[in-house]
Short mmCIF file of C-alpha atoms (C1' of nucleotides) in Angstrom, two decimals:
data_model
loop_
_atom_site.label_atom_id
_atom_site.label_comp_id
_atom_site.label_asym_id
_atom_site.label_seq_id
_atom_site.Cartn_x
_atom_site.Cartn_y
_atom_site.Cartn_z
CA UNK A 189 -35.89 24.13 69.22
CA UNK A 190 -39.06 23.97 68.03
CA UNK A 191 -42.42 21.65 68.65
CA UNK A 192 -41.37 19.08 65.65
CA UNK A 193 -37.89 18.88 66.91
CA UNK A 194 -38.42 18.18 70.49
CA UNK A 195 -41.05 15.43 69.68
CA UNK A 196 -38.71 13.93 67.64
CA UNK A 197 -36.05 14.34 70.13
CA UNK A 198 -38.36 12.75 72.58
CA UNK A 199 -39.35 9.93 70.29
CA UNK A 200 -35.60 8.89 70.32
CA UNK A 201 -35.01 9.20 73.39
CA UNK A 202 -38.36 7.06 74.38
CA UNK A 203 -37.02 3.56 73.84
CA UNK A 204 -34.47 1.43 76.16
CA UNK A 205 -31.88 1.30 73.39
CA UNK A 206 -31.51 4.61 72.78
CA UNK A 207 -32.01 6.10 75.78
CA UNK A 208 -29.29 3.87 77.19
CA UNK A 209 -27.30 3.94 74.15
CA UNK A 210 -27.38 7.60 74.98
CA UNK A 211 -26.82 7.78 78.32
CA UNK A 212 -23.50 5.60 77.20
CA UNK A 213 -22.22 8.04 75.07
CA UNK A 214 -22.72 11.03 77.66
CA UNK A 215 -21.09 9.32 80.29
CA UNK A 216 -18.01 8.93 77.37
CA UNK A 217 -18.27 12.91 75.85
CA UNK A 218 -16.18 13.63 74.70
CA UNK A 219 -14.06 10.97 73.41
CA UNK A 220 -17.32 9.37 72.22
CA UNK A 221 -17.57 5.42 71.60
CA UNK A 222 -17.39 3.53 68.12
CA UNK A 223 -20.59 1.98 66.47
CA UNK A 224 -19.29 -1.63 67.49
CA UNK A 225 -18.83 -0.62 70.91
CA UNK A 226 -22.27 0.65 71.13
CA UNK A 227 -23.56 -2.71 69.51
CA UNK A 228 -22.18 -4.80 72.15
CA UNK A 229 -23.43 -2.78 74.56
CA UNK A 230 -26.62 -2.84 73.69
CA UNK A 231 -26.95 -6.52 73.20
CA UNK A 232 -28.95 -6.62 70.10
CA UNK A 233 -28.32 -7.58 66.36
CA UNK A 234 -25.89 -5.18 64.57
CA UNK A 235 -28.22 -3.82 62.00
CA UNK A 236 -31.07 -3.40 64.75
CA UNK A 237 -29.14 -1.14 66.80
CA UNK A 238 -28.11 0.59 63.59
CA UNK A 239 -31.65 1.57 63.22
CA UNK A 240 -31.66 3.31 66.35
CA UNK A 241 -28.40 4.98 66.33
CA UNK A 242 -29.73 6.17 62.72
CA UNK A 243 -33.37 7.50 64.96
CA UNK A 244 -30.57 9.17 67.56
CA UNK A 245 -28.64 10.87 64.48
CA UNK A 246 -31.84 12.21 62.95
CA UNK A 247 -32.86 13.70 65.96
CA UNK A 248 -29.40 15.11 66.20
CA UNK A 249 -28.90 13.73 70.00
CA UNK A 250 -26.01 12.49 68.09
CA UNK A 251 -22.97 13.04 65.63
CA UNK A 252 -20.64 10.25 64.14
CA UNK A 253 -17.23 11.01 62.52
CA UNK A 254 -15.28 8.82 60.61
CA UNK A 255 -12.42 7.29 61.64
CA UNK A 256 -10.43 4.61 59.88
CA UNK A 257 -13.19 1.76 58.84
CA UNK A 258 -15.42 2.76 61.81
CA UNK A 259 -17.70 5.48 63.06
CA UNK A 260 -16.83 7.60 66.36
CA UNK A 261 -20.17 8.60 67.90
CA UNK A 262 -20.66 11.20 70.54
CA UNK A 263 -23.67 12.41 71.90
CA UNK A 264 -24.60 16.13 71.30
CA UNK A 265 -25.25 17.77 74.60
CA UNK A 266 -26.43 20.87 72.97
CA UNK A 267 -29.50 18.94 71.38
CA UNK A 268 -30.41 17.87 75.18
CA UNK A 269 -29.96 21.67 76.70
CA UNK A 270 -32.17 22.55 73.81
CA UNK A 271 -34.49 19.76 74.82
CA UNK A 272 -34.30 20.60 78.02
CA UNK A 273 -34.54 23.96 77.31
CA UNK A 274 -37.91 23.36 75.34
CA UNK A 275 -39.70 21.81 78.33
CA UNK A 276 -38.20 24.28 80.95
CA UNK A 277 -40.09 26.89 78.68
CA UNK A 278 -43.57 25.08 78.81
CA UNK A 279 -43.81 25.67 82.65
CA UNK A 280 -41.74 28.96 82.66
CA UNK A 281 -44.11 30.92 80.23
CA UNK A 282 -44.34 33.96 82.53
CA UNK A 283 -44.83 32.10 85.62
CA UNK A 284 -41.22 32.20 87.14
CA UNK A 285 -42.94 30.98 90.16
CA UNK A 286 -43.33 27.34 88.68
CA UNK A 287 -40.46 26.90 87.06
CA UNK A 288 -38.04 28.12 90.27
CA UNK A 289 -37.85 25.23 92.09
CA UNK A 290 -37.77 23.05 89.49
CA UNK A 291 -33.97 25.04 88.48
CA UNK A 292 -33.58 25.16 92.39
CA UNK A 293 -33.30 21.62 92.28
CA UNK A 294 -31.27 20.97 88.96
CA UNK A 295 -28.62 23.33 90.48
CA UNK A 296 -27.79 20.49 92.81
CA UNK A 297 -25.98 18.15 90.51
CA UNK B 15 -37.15 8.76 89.07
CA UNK B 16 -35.68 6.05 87.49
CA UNK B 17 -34.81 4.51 84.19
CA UNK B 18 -38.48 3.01 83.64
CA UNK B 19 -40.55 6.10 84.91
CA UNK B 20 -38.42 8.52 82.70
CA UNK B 21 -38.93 6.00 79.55
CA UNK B 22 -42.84 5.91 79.96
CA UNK B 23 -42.37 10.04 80.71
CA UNK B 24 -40.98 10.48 77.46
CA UNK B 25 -43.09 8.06 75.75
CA UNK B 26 -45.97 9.99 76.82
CA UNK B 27 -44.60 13.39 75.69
CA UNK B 28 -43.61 12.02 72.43
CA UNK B 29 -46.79 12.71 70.67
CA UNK B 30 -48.17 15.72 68.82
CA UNK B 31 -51.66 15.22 70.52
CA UNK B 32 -50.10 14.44 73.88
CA UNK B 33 -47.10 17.12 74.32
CA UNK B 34 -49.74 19.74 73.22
CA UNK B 35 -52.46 18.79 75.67
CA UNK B 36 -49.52 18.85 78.46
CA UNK B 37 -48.15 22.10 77.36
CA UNK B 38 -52.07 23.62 77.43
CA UNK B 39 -52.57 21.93 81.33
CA UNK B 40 -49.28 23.85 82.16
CA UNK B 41 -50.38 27.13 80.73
CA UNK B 42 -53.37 26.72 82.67
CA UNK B 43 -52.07 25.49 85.75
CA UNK B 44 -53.15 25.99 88.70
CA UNK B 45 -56.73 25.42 87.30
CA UNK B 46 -56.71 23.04 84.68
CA UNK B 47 -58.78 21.94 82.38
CA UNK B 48 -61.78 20.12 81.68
CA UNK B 49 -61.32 17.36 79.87
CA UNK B 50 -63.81 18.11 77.19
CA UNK B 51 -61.93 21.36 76.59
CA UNK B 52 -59.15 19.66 76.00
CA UNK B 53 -61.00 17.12 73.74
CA UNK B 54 -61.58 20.25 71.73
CA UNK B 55 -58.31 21.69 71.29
CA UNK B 56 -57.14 17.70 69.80
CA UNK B 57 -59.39 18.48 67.05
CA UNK B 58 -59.99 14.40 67.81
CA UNK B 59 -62.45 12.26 68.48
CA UNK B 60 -63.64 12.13 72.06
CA UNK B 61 -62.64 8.31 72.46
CA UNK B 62 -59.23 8.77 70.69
CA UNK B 63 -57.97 11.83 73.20
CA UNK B 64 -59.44 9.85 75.97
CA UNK B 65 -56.57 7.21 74.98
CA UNK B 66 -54.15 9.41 74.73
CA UNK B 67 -55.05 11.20 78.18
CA UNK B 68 -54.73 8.11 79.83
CA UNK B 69 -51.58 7.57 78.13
CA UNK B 70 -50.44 11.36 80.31
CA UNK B 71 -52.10 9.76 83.33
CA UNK B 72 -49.71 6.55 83.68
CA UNK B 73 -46.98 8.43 83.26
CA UNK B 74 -47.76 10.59 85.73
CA UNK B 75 -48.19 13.71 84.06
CA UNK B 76 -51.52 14.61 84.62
CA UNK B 77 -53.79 14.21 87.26
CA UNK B 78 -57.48 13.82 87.09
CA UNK B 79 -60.11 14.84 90.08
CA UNK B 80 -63.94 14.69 89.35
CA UNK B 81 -66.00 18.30 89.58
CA UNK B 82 -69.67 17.28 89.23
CA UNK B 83 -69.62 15.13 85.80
CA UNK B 84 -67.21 16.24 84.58
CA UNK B 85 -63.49 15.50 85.16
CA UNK B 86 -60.59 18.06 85.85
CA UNK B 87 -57.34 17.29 84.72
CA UNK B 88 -53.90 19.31 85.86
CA UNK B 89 -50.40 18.77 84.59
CA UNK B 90 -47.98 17.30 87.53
CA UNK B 91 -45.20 20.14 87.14
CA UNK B 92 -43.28 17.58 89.69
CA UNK B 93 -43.34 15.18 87.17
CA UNK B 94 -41.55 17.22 84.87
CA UNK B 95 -39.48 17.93 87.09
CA UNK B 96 -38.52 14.81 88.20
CA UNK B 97 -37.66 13.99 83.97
CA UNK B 98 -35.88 16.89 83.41
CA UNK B 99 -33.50 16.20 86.24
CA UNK B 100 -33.14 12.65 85.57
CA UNK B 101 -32.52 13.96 81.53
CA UNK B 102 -29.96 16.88 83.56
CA UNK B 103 -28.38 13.52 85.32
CA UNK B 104 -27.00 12.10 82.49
CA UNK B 105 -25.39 14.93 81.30
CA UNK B 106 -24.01 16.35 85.27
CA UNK B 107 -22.84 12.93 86.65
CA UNK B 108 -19.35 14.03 88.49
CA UNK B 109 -18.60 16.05 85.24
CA UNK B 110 -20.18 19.44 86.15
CA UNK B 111 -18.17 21.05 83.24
CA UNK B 112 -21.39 19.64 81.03
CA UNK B 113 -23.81 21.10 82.94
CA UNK B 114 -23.01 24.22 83.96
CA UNK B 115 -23.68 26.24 80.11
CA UNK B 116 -27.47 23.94 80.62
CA UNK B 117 -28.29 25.27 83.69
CA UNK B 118 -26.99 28.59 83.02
CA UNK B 119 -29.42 29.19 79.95
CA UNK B 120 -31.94 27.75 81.82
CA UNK B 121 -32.33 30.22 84.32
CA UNK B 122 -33.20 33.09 82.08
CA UNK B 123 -36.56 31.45 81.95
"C1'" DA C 27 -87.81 8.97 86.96
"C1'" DA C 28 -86.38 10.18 82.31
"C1'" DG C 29 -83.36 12.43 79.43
"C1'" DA C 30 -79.08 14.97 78.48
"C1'" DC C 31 -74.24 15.35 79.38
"C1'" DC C 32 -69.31 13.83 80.31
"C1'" DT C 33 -65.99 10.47 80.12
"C1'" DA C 34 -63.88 5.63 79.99
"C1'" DT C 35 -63.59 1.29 77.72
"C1'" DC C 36 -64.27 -2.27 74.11
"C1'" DG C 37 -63.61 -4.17 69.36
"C1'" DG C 38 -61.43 -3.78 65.21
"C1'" DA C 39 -58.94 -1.67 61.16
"C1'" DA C 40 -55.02 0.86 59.51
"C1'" DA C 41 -50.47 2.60 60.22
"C1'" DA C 42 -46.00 2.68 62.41
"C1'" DA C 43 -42.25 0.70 65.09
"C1'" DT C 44 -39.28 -3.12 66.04
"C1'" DA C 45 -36.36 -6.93 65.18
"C1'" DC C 46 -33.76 -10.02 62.27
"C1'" DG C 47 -30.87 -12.04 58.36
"C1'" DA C 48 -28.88 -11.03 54.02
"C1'" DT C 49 -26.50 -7.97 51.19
"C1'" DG C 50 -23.46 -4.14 49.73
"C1'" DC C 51 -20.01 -0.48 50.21
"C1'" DA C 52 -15.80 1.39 52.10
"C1'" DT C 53 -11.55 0.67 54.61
"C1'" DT C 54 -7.86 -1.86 56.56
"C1'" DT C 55 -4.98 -6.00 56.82
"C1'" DA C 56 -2.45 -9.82 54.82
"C1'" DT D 125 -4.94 -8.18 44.95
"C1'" DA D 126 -7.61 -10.92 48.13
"C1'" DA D 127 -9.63 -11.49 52.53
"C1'" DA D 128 -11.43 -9.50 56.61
"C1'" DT D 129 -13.55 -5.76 59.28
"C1'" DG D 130 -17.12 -2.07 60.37
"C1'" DC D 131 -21.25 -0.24 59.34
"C1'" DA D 132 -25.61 1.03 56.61
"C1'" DT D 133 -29.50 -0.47 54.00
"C1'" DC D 134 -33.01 -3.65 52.09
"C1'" DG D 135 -36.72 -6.93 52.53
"C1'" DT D 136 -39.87 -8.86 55.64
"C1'" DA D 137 -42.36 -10.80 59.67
"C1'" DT D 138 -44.14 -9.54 64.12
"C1'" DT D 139 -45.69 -6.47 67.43
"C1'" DT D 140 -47.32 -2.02 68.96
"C1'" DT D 141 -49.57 2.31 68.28
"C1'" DT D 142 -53.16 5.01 66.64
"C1'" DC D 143 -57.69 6.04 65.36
"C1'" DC D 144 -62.58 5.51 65.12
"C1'" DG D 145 -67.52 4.15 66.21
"C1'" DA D 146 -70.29 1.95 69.53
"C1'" DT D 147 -71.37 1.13 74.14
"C1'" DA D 148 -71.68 1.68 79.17
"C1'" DG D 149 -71.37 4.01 83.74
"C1'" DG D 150 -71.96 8.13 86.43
"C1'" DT D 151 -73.82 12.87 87.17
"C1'" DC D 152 -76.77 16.72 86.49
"C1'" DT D 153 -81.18 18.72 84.83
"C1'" DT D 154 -86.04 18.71 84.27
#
DNA sequence: AAGACCTATCGGAAAAATACGATGCATTTA
DNA sequence: TAAATGCATCGTATTTTTCCGATAGGTCTT
């Protein structure tokens, strides 16, 4: 993961309907949720949240397989380690010391 | 740190200008930076980067404290924190199976 | 006290993001 | 084959972001 990939990573994940779209699919990994599903969810205009599922896929924080006459998302939880992963790093840079209790604390979920 | 703080979080990182002046307060942490020196390393214009500082600052990222005329600022490792585990959350909740290969590459930092 | 320095804020122009309806393509159903 | 379903894309209007120069408020130096 490099600098242009986690700021476009974090540009997708910036905005309500993605991040919750997001979220959605997590919670639903790994059967995943259909496009329509997601749609209703969201509350917003088919070919509006199209747009952002399309900013999700880009960033790859998400895949979609076909399936019949609609699309099975899911939401790639190796593109959020590697996010994750990414910002861990910027406080982690040889200084273990910072970066300690923030893992301390992840460990708990 | 909920829904709305992580949002603005990742708003705030999702900027070339921004995520680099927050990666260069963490390298220097515990001392920080002026922000003229950081002014500097943007390559922008002093009232631009003073937009997009401000922009750290309500998110919480950064914190400011005067030193004769000139101003300080620090990055908030807490705050980083505090997105990374709500980012860890959505990935973790009750389904530990997701988390465990995340946290596990994260700790060879 | 006057001038130099450091930073925030204002006003405005250019660029990007956001939202919608309409349309088109592929797939399933009838 | 014809109609219906599921989704992406196009065109476009509105809003938001981004950038700059100019200005103003503190702080230090002289």
């Amino acid at each position: 993961m490099n600098t242009d990939t986690a700021l476009t990573a974090l540009a997708a994940l910036a905005h309500p309907t993605r991040l919750e779209a997001f979220r959605l699919l997590v919670q639903h990994e790994p059967e995943g949720l259909s496009t329509g599903q997601l749609v209703d969810a969201s509350g917003l205009t088919q070919s509006t949240f199209s747009t952002h599922l399309a900013v999700l896929a880009k960033a790859g924080l998400v895949k979609s397989e076909k399936r019949g006459r609609q699309f099975i998302q899911r939401a790639e939880i190796d593109a959020l380690k590697g996010l994750m992963l990414f910002l861990a790093k910027d406080c982690c840079q040889g200084r273990a010391e910072l970066c300690e209790p923030l893992l301390a604390e992840l460990a708990c979920c």
